[in-house]
Coordinates of C-alpha atoms and ligand atoms in Angstrom, one line a residue:
X1363 CA -20.7 7.4 4.7
X1364 CA -16.7 6.5 3.7
X1365 CA -14.4 5.7 6.3
X1366 CA -10.3 5.5 7.3
X1367 CA -9.0 2.8 9.5
X1368 CA -6.1 2.7 11.5
X1369 CA -4.2 0.1 13.5
X1370 CA -3.6 1.6 16.6
X1371 CA -1.4 -0.6 18.9
X1372 CA -2.6 -3.6 17.1
X1373 CA -6.4 -2.9 17.5
X1374 CA -8.6 -1.5 14.3
X1375 CA -10.1 1.8 15.2
X1376 CA -12.0 4.7 13.0
X1377 CA -10.4 8.0 12.3
X1378 CA -11.8 11.1 12.2
X1379 CA -10.4 14.5 12.5
X1380 CA -7.1 13.4 14.4
X1381 CA -8.7 11.0 16.9
X1382 CA -9.6 7.4 16.7
X1383 CA -12.6 5.2 17.9
X1384 CA -12.0 1.8 18.7
X1385 CA -14.0 -0.3 16.7
X1386 CA -14.6 -3.2 19.5
X1387 CA -16.0 -0.6 21.8
X1388 CA -17.8 1.8 19.1
X1389 CA -20.2 -1.1 17.9
X1390 CA -20.4 -3.0 21.2
X1391 CA -18.3 -5.6 20.4
X1392 CA -20.3 -6.7 17.2
X1393 CA -16.8 -5.5 14.9
X1394 CA -13.8 -7.2 15.7
X1395 CA -10.9 -4.9 17.0
X1396 CA -8.8 -7.4 15.6
X1397 CA -7.0 -5.7 12.2
X1398 CA -7.4 -8.6 9.9
X1399 CA -11.3 -9.5 11.3
X1400 CA -12.1 -5.7 11.2
X1401 CA -11.3 -5.9 7.0
X1402 CA -13.5 -8.5 6.5
X1403 CA -16.6 -6.2 7.4
X1404 CA -16.0 -3.2 5.2
X1405 CA -20.0 -2.8 5.5
X1406 CA -20.1 -2.0 8.8
X1407 CA -17.1 0.4 8.9
X1408 CA -19.5 2.6 6.3
X1409 CA -22.7 1.7 8.7
X1410 CA -20.0 2.9 11.9
X1411 CA -18.6 5.9 10.5
X1412 CA -21.5 7.7 10.4
X1413 CA -21.9 7.3 14.0
X1414 CA -18.7 8.9 15.1
X1415 CA -20.0 12.7 15.5
X1416 CA -21.8 11.3 18.3
X1417 CA -19.2 8.7 20.1
X1418 CA -16.3 9.7 22.7
X1419 CA -13.0 9.1 21.0
X1420 CA -10.5 6.5 22.4
X1421 CA -7.6 9.4 22.1
X1422 CA -5.6 11.5 19.7
X1423 CA -4.2 10.2 16.1
X1424 CA -0.9 12.3 17.5
X1425 CA -0.2 10.1 20.6
X1426 CA -0.7 6.6 18.8
X1427 CA 1.0 4.2 18.1
X1428 CA 0.4 3.6 14.3
X1429 CA 0.5 0.1 12.9
X1430 CA 0.2 -1.4 9.6
X1431 CA -3.6 -1.3 9.1
X1432 CA -3.5 -4.7 7.4
X1433 CA -0.9 -6.7 9.2
X1434 CA -1.2 -9.7 8.0
X1435 CA -2.7 -10.5 4.3
X1436 CA -3.5 -13.6 2.8
X1437 CA -1.9 -12.5 -0.2
X1438 CA 0.3 -9.1 -1.3
X1439 CA 0.8 -8.6 -4.9
X1440 CA 3.1 -6.5 -6.2
X1441 CA 3.2 -4.8 -9.8
X1442 CA 6.0 -4.3 -12.3
X1443 CA 7.3 -1.5 -14.6
X1444 CA 2.9 0.0 -14.1
X1445 CA 4.2 4.0 -14.8
X1446 CA 5.4 4.9 -18.2
X1447 CA 8.5 6.8 -17.2
X1448 CA 9.3 4.6 -15.2
X1449 CA 9.6 1.6 -17.1
X1450 CA 11.8 3.9 -19.5
X1451 CA 14.6 4.6 -16.6
X1452 CA 14.5 0.9 -16.0
X1453 CA 15.4 -0.1 -19.7
X1454 CA 12.5 -2.1 -20.4
X1455 CA 9.7 -2.2 -22.7
X1456 CA 6.0 -1.1 -21.8
X1457 CA 4.5 -4.2 -20.6
X1458 CA 1.6 -5.5 -22.8
X1459 CA 0.1 -7.5 -19.7
X1460 CA 0.5 -6.2 -16.1
X1461 CA 3.9 -8.0 -14.8
X1462 CA 3.0 -9.5 -11.3
X1463 CA 4.8 -10.7 -8.4
X1464 CA 4.5 -12.0 -5.1
X1465 CA 5.8 -9.1 -2.2
X1466 CA 5.6 -12.1 0.6
X1467 CA 3.2 -10.9 3.0
X1468 CA 5.7 -11.4 6.0
X1469 CA 7.7 -8.2 4.7
X1470 CA 4.3 -5.9 5.6
X1471 CA 4.8 -3.6 8.1
X1472 CA 4.0 -0.4 9.6
X1473 CA 3.4 3.3 8.4
X1474 CA 6.6 4.9 10.8
X1475 CA 8.6 1.4 11.2
X1476 CA 12.2 1.1 10.4
X1477 CA 13.7 -0.7 7.3
X1478 CA 16.5 -2.9 8.3
X1479 CA 18.9 -3.0 5.1
X1480 CA 20.0 -6.2 5.0
X1481 CA 22.5 -5.1 1.1
X1482 CA 24.1 -2.7 -0.4
X1483 CA 21.2 -2.0 -3.2
X1484 CA 18.3 -1.4 -1.0
X1485 CA 16.2 0.7 -3.1
X1486 CA 12.8 2.7 -2.5
X1487 CA 9.5 2.6 -4.6
X1488 CA 6.7 5.1 -3.8
X1489 CA 3.2 3.0 -4.8
X1490 CA -1.0 3.2 -4.4
X1491 CA -1.6 0.1 -2.5
X1492 CA -5.0 -1.1 -2.8
X1493 CA -6.8 -3.3 -0.1
X1494 CA -9.3 -5.9 -1.2
X1495 CA -12.9 -5.6 0.9
X1496 CA -14.8 -8.8 -0.5
X1497 CA -14.5 -12.1 -1.7
X1498 CA -13.8 -11.2 -5.4
X1499 CA -13.5 -13.7 -8.4
X1500 CA -13.9 -13.1 -12.1
X1501 CA -15.5 -9.3 -11.7
X1502 CA -15.9 -7.1 -14.4
X1503 CA -13.7 -3.9 -14.7
X1504 CA -17.3 -1.4 -14.4
X1505 CA -17.5 -3.8 -10.7
X1506 CA -13.9 -3.5 -9.5
X1507 CA -14.1 -0.1 -7.2
X1508 CA -16.8 -1.9 -5.3
X1509 CA -14.9 -4.6 -4.2
X1510 CA -11.5 -2.3 -2.7
X1511 CA -12.1 -1.5 0.6
X1512 CA -9.9 1.2 0.6
X1513 CA -6.1 3.0 -0.4
X1514 CA -2.9 3.2 1.3
X1515 CA 0.1 4.6 1.1
X1516 CA 2.8 1.8 0.4
X1517 CA 7.0 1.3 0.2
X1518 CA 7.8 -1.5 -2.2
X1519 CA 11.7 -1.3 -0.8
X1520 CA 13.4 -3.4 -3.2
X1521 CA 17.0 -5.2 -3.1
X1522 CA 18.2 -4.8 -6.4
X1523 CA 20.7 -7.2 -6.2
X1524 CA 18.7 -9.9 -5.2
X1525 CA 16.0 -9.2 -7.6
X1526 CA 18.0 -8.8 -10.6
X1527 CA 20.8 -10.8 -10.3
X1528 CA 19.3 -13.8 -10.9
X1529 CA 18.3 -14.7 -14.6
X1530 CA 15.1 -14.2 -15.3
X1531 CA 14.7 -11.8 -12.6
X1532 CA 13.5 -13.0 -9.1
X1533 CA 11.1 -10.3 -8.4
X1534 CA 9.4 -11.8 -5.6
X1535 CA 12.8 -12.3 -2.8
X1536 CA 14.0 -9.1 -3.8
X1537 CA 11.2 -7.4 -2.7
X1538 CA 10.3 -9.2 0.2
X1539 CA 13.2 -9.0 2.8
X1540 CA 12.0 -8.2 6.2
X1541 CA 10.6 -4.6 6.8
X1542 CA 10.5 -4.4 3.3
X1543 CA 7.0 -3.6 2.8
X1544 CA 6.0 -0.1 5.0
X1545 CA 2.2 0.7 4.9
X1546 CA -0.2 2.9 6.1
X1547 CA -0.8 5.3 7.8
X1548 CA -4.7 4.4 7.5
X1549 CA -6.7 2.5 5.1
X1550 CA -8.9 5.2 3.7
X1551 CA -12.1 3.8 1.8
X1552 CA -12.4 4.8 -2.3
X1553 CA -15.6 7.0 -1.7
X1554 CA -13.9 9.0 0.1
X1555 CA -12.0 10.8 -2.7
X1556 CA -13.3 13.1 -5.6
X1557 CA -11.3 10.9 -7.8
X1558 CA -9.5 7.6 -6.5
X1559 CA -8.2 7.0 -10.0
X1560 CA -6.0 10.8 -9.8
X1561 CA -4.0 11.1 -6.8
X1562 CA -1.1 13.1 -6.1
X1563 CA 2.2 10.9 -5.3
X1564 CA 5.7 11.7 -4.3
X1565 CA 8.4 10.3 -2.4
X1566 CA 11.6 12.1 -0.3
X1567 CA 14.7 10.7 0.4
X1568 CA 16.2 12.7 3.4
X1569 CA 13.7 15.7 2.2
X1570 CA 15.2 15.7 -1.3
X1571 CA 12.0 15.0 -3.7
X1572 CA 13.0 11.9 -5.6
X1573 CA 9.3 10.9 -6.9
X1574 CA 7.0 12.7 -7.9
X1575 CA 3.4 12.1 -10.0
X1576 CA -0.1 11.3 -10.1
X1577 CA -1.8 7.8 -10.0
X1578 CA -3.3 8.7 -13.2
X1579 CA -0.2 7.7 -14.8
X1580 CA -0.7 4.1 -14.0
X1581 CA -0.6 2.1 -17.4
X1582 CA -3.0 -0.7 -15.4
X1583 CA -5.2 1.1 -12.8
X1584 CA -6.7 -0.2 -9.9
X1585 CA -10.1 -1.2 -12.0
X1586 CA -8.2 -2.9 -14.5
X1587 CA -5.8 -4.9 -11.9
X1588 CA -8.2 -5.8 -9.5
X1589 CA -10.4 -7.2 -12.6
X1590 CA -7.3 -9.3 -14.0
X1591 CA -6.0 -10.5 -10.8
X1592 CA -9.7 -12.1 -10.0
X1593 CA -9.9 -13.7 -13.6
X1594 CA -6.8 -15.8 -12.2
X1595 CA -7.4 -16.6 -8.6
X1596 CA -10.0 -15.2 -5.8
X1597 CA -9.3 -12.4 -3.9
X1598 CA -10.3 -12.3 -0.2
X1599 CA -10.8 -9.4 2.4
X1600 CA -7.0 -8.0 3.3
X1601 CA -5.4 -9.3 0.1
X1602 CA -3.1 -5.9 -1.0
X1603 CA -1.9 -5.0 -4.4
X1604 CA 1.4 -2.6 -4.9
X1605 CA 0.3 -0.8 -7.9
X1606 CA 3.9 -0.1 -9.1
X1607 CA 6.1 2.8 -8.8
X1608 CA 6.8 6.5 -10.9
X1609 CA 10.1 7.0 -12.0
X1610 CA 12.8 8.6 -10.1
X1611 CA 14.1 5.0 -8.1
X1612 CA 17.1 5.0 -6.8
X1613 CA 18.7 2.6 -9.5
X1614 CA 19.3 4.4 -12.9
X1615 CA 21.8 6.9 -10.8
X1616 CA 23.0 3.8 -8.1
X1617 CA 21.2 6.1 -5.4
X1618 CA 20.9 3.3 -2.9
X1619 CA 19.7 3.6 0.6
X1620 CA 21.9 3.9 3.3
X1621 CA 21.8 3.9 7.1
X1622 CA 20.9 6.8 8.3
X1623 CA 18.3 7.6 5.5
X1624 CA 14.5 8.8 6.1
X1625 CA 11.8 8.1 3.3
X1626 CA 8.9 10.1 3.3
X1627 CA 6.3 8.8 1.2
X1628 CA 3.0 11.0 0.5
X1629 CA -0.5 10.2 -1.5
X1630 CA -2.7 13.0 -2.1
X1631 CA -6.0 12.3 0.5
X1632 CA -4.2 9.3 2.7
X1633 CA -1.7 10.7 4.1
X1634 CA 2.1 10.3 4.8
X1635 CA 4.2 7.4 5.9
X1636 CA 7.7 8.0 7.1
X1637 CA 10.5 4.8 7.3
X1638 CA 14.0 5.1 9.0
X1639 CA 16.8 3.3 7.4
X1640 CA 19.0 1.4 9.5
Ligands
ZN418 ZN1 7.2 -1.5 -6.5

């Protein structure tokens, strides 16, 4: 059965109908409530999701403090220029192979964590984030989805000056300032979606719609990216892939984030994250 996984105050919990169920308690300690250990037991999460209707919840999500579902990934990848219209607005050629950079794991933050702006050119990028669920090496495109634990909403907050100031550009540092990787609000297993390759994705800044597309517009889709990366290196449970952003980022019109701005990012079937800029 499909599952939704949250990080409630540092403890991994399954989610259903607005309530959360602490994993360790629910499983009689068979599955750890450490989010980084829980994500290594995807098969158990599917089984436990079946038992929720017979269990008492530990609390309501509304009152819970949600943190990043995968707070300390071993690796975190970003994909550049992966939507046609965004490549165009960036005045770049369409990539012939995925443009891959490291979004250093230390930047990963929670679904409602403040973004601590540290420079003038902070920019937003709404993204679908893939979470790997198994040790993954040399797998085919057809096998890819079975290696995915779930999907999250993410923001690939970018410091354009740091990213593009160096020649050639250095994506890694520009994408990795502290708090520049909000993720969440929950991790949703792929079998929860009718079609996990076709989800509406939007980003609003202070209530104004800036990005509005569907993940079916990805140039390199989830299956391709997982297979492609697995041919180069071994992926492990909890590794993240930020799959790229649609058109509408602030850079082309120099509409960068400023203190007080609220960035609201949503993906169909997953939920909404909201981050205040400070
Ligand atoms: Zn990005």
